[in-house]
mmCIF file of C-alpha atoms in Angstrom:
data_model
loop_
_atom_site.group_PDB
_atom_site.id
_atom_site.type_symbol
_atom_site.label_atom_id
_atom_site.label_comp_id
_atom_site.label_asym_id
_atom_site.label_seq_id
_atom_site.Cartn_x
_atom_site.Cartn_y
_atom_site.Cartn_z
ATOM 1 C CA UNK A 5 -28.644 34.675 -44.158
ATOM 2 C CA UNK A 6 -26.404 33.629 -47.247
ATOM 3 C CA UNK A 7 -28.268 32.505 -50.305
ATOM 4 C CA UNK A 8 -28.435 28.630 -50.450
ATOM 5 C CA UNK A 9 -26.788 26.726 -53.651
ATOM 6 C CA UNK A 10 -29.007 25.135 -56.219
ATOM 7 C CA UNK A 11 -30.050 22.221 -54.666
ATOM 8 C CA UNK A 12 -33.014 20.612 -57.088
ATOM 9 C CA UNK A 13 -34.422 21.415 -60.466
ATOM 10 C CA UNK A 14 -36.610 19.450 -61.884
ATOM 11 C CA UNK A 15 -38.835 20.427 -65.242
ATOM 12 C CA UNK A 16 -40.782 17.305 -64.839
ATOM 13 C CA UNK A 17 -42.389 18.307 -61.816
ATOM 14 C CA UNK A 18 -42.046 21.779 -62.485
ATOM 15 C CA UNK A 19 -39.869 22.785 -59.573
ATOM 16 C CA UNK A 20 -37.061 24.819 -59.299
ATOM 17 C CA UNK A 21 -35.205 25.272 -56.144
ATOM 18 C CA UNK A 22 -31.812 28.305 -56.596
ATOM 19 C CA UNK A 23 -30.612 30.782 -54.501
ATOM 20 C CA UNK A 24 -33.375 32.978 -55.485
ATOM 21 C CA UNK A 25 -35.850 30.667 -53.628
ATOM 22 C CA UNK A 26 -33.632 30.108 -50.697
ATOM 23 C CA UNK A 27 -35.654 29.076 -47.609
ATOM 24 C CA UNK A 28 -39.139 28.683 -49.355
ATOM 25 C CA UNK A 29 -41.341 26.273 -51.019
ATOM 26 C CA UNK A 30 -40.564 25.385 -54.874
ATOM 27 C CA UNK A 31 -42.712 27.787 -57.095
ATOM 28 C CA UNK A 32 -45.112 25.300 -59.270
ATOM 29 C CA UNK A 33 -46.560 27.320 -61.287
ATOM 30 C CA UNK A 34 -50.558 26.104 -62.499
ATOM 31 C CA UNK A 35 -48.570 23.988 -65.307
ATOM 32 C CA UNK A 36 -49.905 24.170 -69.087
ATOM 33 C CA UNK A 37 -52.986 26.032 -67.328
ATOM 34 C CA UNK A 38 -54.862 22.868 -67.428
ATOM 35 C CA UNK A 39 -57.658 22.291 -64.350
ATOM 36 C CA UNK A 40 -59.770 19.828 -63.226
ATOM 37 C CA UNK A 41 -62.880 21.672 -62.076
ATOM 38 C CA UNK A 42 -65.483 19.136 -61.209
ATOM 39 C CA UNK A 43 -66.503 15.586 -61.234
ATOM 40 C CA UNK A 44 -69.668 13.689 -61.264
ATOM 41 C CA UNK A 45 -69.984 10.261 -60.766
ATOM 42 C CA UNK A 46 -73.418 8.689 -60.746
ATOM 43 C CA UNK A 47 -74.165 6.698 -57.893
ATOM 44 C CA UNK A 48 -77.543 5.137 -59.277
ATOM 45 C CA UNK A 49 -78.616 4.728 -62.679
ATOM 46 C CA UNK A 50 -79.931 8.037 -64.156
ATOM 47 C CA UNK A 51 -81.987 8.909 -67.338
ATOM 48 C CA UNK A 52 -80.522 11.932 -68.179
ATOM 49 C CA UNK A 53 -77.124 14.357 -66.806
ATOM 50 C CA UNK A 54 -76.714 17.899 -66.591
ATOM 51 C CA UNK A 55 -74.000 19.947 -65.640
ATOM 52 C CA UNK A 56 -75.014 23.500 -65.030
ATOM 53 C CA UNK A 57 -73.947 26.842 -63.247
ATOM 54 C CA UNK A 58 -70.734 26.453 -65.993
ATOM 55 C CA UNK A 59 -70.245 30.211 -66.534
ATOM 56 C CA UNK A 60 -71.325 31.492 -63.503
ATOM 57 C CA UNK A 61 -68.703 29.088 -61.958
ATOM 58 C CA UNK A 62 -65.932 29.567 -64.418
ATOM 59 C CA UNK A 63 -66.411 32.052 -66.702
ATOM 60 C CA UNK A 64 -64.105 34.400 -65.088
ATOM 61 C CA UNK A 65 -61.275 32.688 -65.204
ATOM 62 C CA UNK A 66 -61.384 30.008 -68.000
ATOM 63 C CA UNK A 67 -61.221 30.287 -71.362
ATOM 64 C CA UNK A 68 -61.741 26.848 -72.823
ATOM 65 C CA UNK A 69 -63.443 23.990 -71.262
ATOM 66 C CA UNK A 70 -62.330 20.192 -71.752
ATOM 67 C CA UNK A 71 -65.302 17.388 -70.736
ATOM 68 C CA UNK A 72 -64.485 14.013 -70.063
ATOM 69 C CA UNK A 73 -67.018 11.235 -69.891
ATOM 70 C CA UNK A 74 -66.723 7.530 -68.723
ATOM 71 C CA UNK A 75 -70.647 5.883 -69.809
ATOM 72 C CA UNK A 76 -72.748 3.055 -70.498
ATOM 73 C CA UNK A 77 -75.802 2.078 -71.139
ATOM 74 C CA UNK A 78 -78.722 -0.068 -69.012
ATOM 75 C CA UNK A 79 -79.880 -1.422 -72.112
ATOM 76 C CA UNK A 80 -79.169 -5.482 -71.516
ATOM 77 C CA UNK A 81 -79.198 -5.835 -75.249
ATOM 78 C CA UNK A 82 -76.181 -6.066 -77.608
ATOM 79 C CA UNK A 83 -74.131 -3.395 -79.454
ATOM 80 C CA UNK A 84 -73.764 0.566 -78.172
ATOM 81 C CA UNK A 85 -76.364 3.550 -78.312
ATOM 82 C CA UNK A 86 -76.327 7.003 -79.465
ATOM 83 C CA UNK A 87 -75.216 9.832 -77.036
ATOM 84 C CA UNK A 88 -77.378 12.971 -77.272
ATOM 85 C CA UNK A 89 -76.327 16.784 -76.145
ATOM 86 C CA UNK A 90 -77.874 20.190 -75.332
ATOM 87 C CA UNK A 91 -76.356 23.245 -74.337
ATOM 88 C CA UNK A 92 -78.120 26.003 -72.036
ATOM 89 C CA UNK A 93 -81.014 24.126 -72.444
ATOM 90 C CA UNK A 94 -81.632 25.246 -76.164
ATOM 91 C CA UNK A 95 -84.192 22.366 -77.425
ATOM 92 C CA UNK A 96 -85.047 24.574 -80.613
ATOM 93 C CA UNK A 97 -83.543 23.444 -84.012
ATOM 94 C CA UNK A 98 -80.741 24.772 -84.085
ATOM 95 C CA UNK A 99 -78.218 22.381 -83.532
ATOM 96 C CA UNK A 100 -75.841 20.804 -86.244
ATOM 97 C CA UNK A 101 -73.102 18.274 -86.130
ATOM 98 C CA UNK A 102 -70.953 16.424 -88.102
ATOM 99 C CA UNK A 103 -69.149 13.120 -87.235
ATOM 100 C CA UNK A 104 -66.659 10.231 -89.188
ATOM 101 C CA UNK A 105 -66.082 7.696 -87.314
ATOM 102 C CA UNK A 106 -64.798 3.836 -87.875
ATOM 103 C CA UNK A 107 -67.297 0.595 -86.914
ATOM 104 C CA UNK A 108 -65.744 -2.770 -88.112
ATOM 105 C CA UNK A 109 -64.744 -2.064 -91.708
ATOM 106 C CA UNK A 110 -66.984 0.870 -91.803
ATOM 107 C CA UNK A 111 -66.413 4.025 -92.190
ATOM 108 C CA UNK A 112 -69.646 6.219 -91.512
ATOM 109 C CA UNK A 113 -69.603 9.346 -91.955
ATOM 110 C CA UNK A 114 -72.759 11.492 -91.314
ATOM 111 C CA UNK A 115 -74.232 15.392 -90.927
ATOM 112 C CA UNK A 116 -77.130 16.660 -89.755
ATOM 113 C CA UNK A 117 -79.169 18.859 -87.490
ATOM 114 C CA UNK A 118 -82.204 19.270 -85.263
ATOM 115 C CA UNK A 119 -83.063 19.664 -81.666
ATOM 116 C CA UNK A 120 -80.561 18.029 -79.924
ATOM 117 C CA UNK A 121 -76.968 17.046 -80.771
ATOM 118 C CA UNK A 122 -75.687 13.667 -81.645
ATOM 119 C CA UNK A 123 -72.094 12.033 -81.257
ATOM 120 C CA UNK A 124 -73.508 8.711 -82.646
ATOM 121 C CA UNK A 125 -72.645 5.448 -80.620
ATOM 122 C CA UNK A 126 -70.940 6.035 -77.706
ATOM 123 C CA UNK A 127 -72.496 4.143 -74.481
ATOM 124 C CA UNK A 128 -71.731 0.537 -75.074
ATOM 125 C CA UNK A 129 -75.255 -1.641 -74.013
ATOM 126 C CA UNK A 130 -75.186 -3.370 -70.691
ATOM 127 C CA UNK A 131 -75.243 -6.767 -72.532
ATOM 128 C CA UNK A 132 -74.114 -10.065 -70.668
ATOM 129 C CA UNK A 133 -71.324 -10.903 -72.222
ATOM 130 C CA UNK A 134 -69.177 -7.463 -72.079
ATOM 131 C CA UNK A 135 -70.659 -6.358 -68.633
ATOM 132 C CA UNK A 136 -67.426 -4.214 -67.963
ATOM 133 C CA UNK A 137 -67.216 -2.569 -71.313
ATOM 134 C CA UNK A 138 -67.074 1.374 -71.058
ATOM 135 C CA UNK A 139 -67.716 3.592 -73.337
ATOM 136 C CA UNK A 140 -65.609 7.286 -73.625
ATOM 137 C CA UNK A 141 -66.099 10.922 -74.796
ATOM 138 C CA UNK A 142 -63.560 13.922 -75.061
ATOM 139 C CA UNK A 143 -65.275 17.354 -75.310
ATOM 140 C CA UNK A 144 -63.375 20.491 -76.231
ATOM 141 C CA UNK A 145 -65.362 24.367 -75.985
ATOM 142 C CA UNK A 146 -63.337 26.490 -77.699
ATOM 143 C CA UNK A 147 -64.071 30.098 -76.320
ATOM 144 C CA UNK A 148 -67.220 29.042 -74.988
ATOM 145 C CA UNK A 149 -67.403 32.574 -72.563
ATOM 146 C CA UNK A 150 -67.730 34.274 -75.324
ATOM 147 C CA UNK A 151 -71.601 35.701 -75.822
ATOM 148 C CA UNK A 152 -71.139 36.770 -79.701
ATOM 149 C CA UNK A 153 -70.760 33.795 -80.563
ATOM 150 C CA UNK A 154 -72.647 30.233 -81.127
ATOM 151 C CA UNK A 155 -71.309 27.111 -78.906
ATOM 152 C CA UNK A 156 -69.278 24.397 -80.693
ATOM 153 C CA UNK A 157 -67.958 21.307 -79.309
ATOM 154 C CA UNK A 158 -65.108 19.178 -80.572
ATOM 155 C CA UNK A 159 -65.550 15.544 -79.542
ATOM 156 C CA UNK A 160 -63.552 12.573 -79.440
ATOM 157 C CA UNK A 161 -65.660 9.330 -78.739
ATOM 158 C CA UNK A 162 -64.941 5.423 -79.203
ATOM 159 C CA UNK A 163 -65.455 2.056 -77.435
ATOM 160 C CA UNK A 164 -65.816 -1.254 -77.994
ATOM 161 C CA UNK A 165 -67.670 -4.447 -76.587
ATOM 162 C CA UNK A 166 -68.335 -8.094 -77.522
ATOM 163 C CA UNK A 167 -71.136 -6.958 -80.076
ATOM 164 C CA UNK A 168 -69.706 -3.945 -81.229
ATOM 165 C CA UNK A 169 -66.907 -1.032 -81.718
ATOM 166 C CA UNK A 170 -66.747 2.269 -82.926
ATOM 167 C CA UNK A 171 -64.157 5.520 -82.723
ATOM 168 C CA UNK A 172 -66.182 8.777 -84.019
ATOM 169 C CA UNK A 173 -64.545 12.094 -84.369
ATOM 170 C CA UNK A 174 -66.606 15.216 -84.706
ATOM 171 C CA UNK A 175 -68.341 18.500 -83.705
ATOM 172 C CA UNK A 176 -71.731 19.663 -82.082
ATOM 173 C CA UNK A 177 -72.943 23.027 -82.992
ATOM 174 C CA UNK A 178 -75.547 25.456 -81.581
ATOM 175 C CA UNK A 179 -76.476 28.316 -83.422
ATOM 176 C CA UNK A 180 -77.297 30.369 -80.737
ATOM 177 C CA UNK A 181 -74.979 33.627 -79.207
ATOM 178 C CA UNK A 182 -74.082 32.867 -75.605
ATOM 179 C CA UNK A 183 -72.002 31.984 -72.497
ATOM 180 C CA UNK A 184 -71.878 27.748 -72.198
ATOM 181 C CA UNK A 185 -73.867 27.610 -68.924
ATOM 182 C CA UNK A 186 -75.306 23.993 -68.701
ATOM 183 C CA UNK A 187 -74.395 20.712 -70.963
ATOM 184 C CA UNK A 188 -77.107 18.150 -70.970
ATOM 185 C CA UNK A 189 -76.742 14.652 -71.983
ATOM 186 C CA UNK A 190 -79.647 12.282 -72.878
ATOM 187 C CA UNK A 191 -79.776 8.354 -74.097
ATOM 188 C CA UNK A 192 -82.092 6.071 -74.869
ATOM 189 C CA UNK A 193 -82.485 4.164 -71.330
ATOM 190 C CA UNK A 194 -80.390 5.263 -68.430
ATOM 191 C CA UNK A 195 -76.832 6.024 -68.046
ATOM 192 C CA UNK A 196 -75.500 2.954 -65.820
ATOM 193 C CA UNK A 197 -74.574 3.970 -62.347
ATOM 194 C CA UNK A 198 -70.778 4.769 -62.505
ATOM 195 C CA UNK A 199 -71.045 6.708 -65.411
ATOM 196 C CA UNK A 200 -68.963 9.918 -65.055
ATOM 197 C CA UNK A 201 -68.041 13.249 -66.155
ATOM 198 C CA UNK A 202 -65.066 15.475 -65.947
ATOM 199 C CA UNK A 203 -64.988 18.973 -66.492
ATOM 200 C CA UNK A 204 -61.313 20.717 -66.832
ATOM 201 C CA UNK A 205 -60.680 24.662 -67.694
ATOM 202 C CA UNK A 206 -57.859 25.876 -69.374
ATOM 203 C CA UNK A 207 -57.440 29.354 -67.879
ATOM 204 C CA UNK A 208 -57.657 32.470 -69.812
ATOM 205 C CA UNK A 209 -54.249 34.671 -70.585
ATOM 206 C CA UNK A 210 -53.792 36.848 -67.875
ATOM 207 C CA UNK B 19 -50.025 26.052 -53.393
ATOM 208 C CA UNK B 20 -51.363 25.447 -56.636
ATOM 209 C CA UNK B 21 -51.795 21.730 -57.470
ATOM 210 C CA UNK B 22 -51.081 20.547 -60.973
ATOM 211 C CA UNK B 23 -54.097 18.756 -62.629
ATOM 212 C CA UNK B 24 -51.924 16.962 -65.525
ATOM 213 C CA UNK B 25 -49.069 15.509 -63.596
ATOM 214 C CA UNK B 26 -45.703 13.936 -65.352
ATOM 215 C CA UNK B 27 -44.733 10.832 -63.653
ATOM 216 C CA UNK B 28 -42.069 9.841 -65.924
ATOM 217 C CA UNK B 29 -39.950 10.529 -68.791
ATOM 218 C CA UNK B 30 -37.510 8.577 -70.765
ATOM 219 C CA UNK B 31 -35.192 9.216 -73.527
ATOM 220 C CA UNK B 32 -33.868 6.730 -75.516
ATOM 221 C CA UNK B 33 -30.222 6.813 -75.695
ATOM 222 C CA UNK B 34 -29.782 3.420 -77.764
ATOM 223 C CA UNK B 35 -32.017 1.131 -80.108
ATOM 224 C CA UNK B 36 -34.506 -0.252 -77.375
ATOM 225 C CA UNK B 37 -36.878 -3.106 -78.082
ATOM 226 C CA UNK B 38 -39.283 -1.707 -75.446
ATOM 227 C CA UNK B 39 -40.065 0.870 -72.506
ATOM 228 C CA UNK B 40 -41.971 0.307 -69.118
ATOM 229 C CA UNK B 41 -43.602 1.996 -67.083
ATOM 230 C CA UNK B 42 -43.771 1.030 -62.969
ATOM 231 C CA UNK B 43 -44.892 1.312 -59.925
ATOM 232 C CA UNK B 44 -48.107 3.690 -61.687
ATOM 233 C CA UNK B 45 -50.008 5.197 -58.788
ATOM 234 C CA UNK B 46 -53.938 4.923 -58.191
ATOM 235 C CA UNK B 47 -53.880 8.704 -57.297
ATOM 236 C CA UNK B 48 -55.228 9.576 -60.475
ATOM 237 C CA UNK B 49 -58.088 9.146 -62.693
ATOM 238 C CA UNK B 50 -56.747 8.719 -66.104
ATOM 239 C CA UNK B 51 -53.196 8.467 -68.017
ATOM 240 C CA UNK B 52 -51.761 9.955 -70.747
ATOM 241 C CA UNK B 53 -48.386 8.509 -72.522
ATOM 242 C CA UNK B 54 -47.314 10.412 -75.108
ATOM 243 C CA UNK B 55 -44.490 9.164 -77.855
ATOM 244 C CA UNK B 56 -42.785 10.938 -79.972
ATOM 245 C CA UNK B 57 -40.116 8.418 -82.184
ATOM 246 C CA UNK B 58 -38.488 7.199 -84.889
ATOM 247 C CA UNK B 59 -38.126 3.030 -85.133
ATOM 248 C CA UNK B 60 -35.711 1.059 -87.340
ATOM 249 C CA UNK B 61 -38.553 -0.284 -89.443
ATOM 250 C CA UNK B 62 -42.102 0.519 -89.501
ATOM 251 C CA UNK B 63 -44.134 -1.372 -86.725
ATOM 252 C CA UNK B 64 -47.100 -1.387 -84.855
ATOM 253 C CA UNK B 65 -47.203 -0.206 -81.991
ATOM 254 C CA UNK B 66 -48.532 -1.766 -78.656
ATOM 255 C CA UNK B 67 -49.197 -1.164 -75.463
ATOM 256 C CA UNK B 68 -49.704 -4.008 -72.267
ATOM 257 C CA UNK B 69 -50.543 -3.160 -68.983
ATOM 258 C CA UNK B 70 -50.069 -4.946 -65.792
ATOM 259 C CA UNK B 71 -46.966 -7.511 -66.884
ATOM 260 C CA UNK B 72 -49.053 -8.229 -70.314
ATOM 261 C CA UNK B 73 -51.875 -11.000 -70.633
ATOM 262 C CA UNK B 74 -55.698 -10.767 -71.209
ATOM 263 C CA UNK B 75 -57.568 -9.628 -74.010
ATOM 264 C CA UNK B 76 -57.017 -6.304 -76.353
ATOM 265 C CA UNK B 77 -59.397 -4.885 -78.700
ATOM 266 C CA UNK B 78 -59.158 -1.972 -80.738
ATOM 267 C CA UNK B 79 -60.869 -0.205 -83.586
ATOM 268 C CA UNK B 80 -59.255 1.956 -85.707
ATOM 269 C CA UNK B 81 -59.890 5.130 -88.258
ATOM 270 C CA UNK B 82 -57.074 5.537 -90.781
ATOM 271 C CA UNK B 83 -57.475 9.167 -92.848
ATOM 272 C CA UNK B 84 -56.422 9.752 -96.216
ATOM 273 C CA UNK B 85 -56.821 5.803 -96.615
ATOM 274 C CA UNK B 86 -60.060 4.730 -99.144
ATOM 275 C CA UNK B 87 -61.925 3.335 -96.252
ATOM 276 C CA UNK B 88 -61.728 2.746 -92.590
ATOM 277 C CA UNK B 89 -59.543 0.038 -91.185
ATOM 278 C CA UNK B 90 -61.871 -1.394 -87.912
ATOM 279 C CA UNK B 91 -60.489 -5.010 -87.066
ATOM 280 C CA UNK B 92 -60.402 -6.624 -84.001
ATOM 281 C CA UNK B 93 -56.941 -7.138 -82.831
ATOM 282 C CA UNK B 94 -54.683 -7.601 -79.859
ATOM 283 C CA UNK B 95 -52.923 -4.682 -78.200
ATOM 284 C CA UNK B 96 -51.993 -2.274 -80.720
ATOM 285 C CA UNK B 97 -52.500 1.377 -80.363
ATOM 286 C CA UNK B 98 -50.983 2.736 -82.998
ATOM 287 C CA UNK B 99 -48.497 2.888 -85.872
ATOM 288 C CA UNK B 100 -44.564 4.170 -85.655
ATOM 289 C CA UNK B 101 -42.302 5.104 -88.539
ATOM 290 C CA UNK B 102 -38.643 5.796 -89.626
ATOM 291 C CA UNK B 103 -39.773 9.381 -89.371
ATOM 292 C CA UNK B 104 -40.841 11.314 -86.832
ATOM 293 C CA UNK B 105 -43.931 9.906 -85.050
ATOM 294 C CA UNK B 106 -46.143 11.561 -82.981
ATOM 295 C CA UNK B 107 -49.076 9.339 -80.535
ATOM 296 C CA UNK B 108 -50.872 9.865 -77.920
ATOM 297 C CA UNK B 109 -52.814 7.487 -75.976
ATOM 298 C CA UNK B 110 -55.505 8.356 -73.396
ATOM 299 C CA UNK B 111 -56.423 5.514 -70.804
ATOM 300 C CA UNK B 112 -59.085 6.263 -68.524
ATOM 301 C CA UNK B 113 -60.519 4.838 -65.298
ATOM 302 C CA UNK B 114 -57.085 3.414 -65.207
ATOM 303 C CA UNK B 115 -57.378 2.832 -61.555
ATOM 304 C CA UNK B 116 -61.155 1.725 -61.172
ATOM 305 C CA UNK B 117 -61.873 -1.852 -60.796
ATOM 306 C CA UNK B 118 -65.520 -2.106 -61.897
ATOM 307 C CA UNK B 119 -64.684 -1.408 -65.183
ATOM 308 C CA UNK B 120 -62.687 -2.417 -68.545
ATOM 309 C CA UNK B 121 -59.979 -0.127 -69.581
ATOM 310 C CA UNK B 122 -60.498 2.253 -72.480
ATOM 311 C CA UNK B 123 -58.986 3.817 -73.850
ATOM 312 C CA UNK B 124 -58.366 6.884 -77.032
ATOM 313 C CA UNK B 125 -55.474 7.059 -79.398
ATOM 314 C CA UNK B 126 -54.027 9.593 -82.144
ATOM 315 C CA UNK B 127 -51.478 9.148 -84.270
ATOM 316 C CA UNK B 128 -49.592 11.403 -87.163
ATOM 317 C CA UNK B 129 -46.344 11.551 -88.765
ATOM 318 C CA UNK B 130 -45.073 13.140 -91.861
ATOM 319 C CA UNK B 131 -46.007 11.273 -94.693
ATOM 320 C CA UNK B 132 -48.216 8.319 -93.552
ATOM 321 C CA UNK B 133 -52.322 8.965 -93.110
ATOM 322 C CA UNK B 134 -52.875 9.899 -89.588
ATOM 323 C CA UNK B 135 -55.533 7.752 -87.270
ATOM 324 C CA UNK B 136 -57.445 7.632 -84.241
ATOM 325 C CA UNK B 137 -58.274 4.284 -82.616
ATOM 326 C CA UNK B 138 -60.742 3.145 -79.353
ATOM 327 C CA UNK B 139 -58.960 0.568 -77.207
ATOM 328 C CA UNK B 140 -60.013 -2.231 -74.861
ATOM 329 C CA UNK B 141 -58.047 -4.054 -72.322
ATOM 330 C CA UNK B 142 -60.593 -6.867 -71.025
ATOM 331 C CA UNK B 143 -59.374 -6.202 -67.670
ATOM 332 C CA UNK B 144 -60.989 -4.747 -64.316
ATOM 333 C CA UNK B 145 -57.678 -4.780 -62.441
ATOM 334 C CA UNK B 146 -56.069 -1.187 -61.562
ATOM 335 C CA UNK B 147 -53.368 -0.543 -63.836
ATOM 336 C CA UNK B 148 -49.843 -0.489 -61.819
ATOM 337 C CA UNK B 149 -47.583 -0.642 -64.945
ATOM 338 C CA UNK B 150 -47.672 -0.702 -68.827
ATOM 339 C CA UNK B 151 -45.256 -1.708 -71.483
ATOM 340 C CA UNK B 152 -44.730 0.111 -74.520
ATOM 341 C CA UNK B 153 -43.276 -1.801 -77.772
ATOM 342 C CA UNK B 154 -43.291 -1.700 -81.452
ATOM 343 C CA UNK B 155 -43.926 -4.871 -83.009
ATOM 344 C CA UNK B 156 -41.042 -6.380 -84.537
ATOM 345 C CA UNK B 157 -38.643 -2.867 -84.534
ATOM 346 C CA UNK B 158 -36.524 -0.739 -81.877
ATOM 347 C CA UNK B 159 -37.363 2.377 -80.488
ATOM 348 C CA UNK B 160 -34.236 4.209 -82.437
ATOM 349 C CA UNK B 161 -32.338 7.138 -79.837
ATOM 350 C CA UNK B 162 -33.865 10.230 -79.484
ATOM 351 C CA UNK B 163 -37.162 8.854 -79.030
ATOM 352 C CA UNK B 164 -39.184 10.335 -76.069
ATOM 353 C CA UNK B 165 -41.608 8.830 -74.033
ATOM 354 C CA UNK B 166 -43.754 10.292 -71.341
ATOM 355 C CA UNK B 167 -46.171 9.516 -68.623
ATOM 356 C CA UNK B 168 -48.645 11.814 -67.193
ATOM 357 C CA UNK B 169 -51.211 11.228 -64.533
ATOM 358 C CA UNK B 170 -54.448 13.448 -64.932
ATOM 359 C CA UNK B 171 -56.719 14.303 -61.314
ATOM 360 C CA UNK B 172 -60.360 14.285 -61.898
#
């Protein structure tokens, strides 16, 4: 059978269609090796999330991990609440972040440590007069299959209601050697049902 | 077949000094855009962003770096700042398809000799977003300017 002609290219979409490829499907290759990997959305309020079985699930294949996180709060009371985080279940003191962020004309700027992890306000209060307001949260693990050393988070975080807005850049810490198996996330009431998180693996060099 | 998880849905070029840049027909396959610009204007502008034909409410605050303190104002629809040089923004809009819920939405911005920021965005809106219009305030998009669209699964 003679080769076919180039009928389509396309670096948008990744496709390439030549000769080579005569009488098959386009090769799309897994892009910038960017995945989604799972999503929870919560169906009912919920005190607390967790997202475990991380490097037993993905460990083999990914090297970095990207979390994504749509939230509010169930507080009915103005302005937004603090988001807390644990990894692998750690609740010793060994946790340190740093965050700057922007509130208004402010510009706070805060470190410190402790049991738990802090990325300062990020769930916007389920007050009356911004019912719809959502609060969001980037996450980036950098290496985070690697066992020598400690877990660090990059986050992204901002929102804004009628009472109250905020954009915080920073980073969680955990002094502690290890795989990221389980991220654990913690408010002061409940996470409002439709709250959700993302969790996307950039694959390892192969 | 492998299915991409950050998918480009459109990309323009500008040939000529454009005053603005639209995106259409936006899918609800996805669960969050990304539009990425990377530009030069005729004069420095703000840059803004409306979805769904414009109308409704925009907030934003912002976090300027290198400036003596933060800039967080309420304000309209602007997402960011573009220069005569080379700018660089990205803008992160998430839910975009859900309609329980405002959209928000994450911003960075950098060029080559203006402070960089990041800014949190609200569009006082639960409809699904089906199309968004990029401008700078008062300026054209100068040729050679890129624009992009991507749609992200999750």
């Amino acid at each position: 059978m003679p080769n076919k002609s180039l009928s389509r290219s396309s670096l948008l979409s990744f496709q390439k269609y030549s000769s080579l490829l005569a009488g098959n499907d386009a090769y799309i290759p897994v892009g910038p090796g960017f995945e989604h990997l799972e999503t929870t959305e919560l169906g009912a309020n919920a005190a607390t999330i967790t997202i475990s079985n991380i490097d037993t699930q993905y460990a083999a294949d990914y090297q970095h991990i990207q979390l994504r996180m749509v939230t509010k709060q169930t507080q009915s009371s103005a302005g937004a609440g603090d988001l807390s985080v644990r990894f692998n279940g750690v609740s010793t003191s060994d946790y340190s972040w740093v965050r700057f962020g922007g509130s208004g004309t402010s510009e706070p700027h805060t470190h410190n440590g402790g049991t738990i992890g802090s990325f300062g306000d990020v769930g916007p209060y389920n007050d009356s007069s911004s019912p719809n307001s959502w609060g969001v949260i980037v996450m980036d693990f950098f290496d985070c299959f690697d066992s020598t050393k400690g877990i660090a988070a990059k986050f992204h975080s901002g929102g804004i209601n009628n009472a109250y807005s905020w954009v915080n850049m920073g980073t969680v810490w955990l002094n502690n050697s290890s795989d990221l198996s389980s991220i654990f996330f913690d408010v002061y009431d409940q996470f409002k049902a439709g709250t959700r998180v993302s969790l996307y693996g950039y694959r390892k060099a192969s | 077949m492998a299915t991409l998880t950050r998918v480009p849905l459109a990309y323009i070029e500008i040939s000529s000094a454009t005053a603005s840049v639209t995106f259409g027909n936006i899918p609800n396959t996805f669960r969050d855009l990304e539009i990425s610009v990377v530009g030069t204007v005729n004069t420095a502008a703000e840059i803004g962003v409306n979805y769904n034909g414009g109308g409704g409410t925009y907030n934003y605050q912002r976090l300027y770096a290198g400036a003596p303190t933060a800039s967080g104002v309420f304000g309209v629809n602007r997402f960011a700042s573009i220069y005569t040089q080379g700018t660089i923004i990205k803008l992160t809009v998430f839910d975009y398809a859900k309609t329980d819920k405002n959209k928000t939405s994450l911003s960075q911005m950098g060029d080559a000799s203006n402070f960089p920021f990041t800014g949190a965005h609200e569009w006082e809106s639960t409809a699904a977003i089906t199309s968004l219009e990029i401008a700078p305030e008062s300026a054209s998009f100068q040729a050679g300017s890129k624009l992009a669209l991507f749609g992200v699964h999750g």
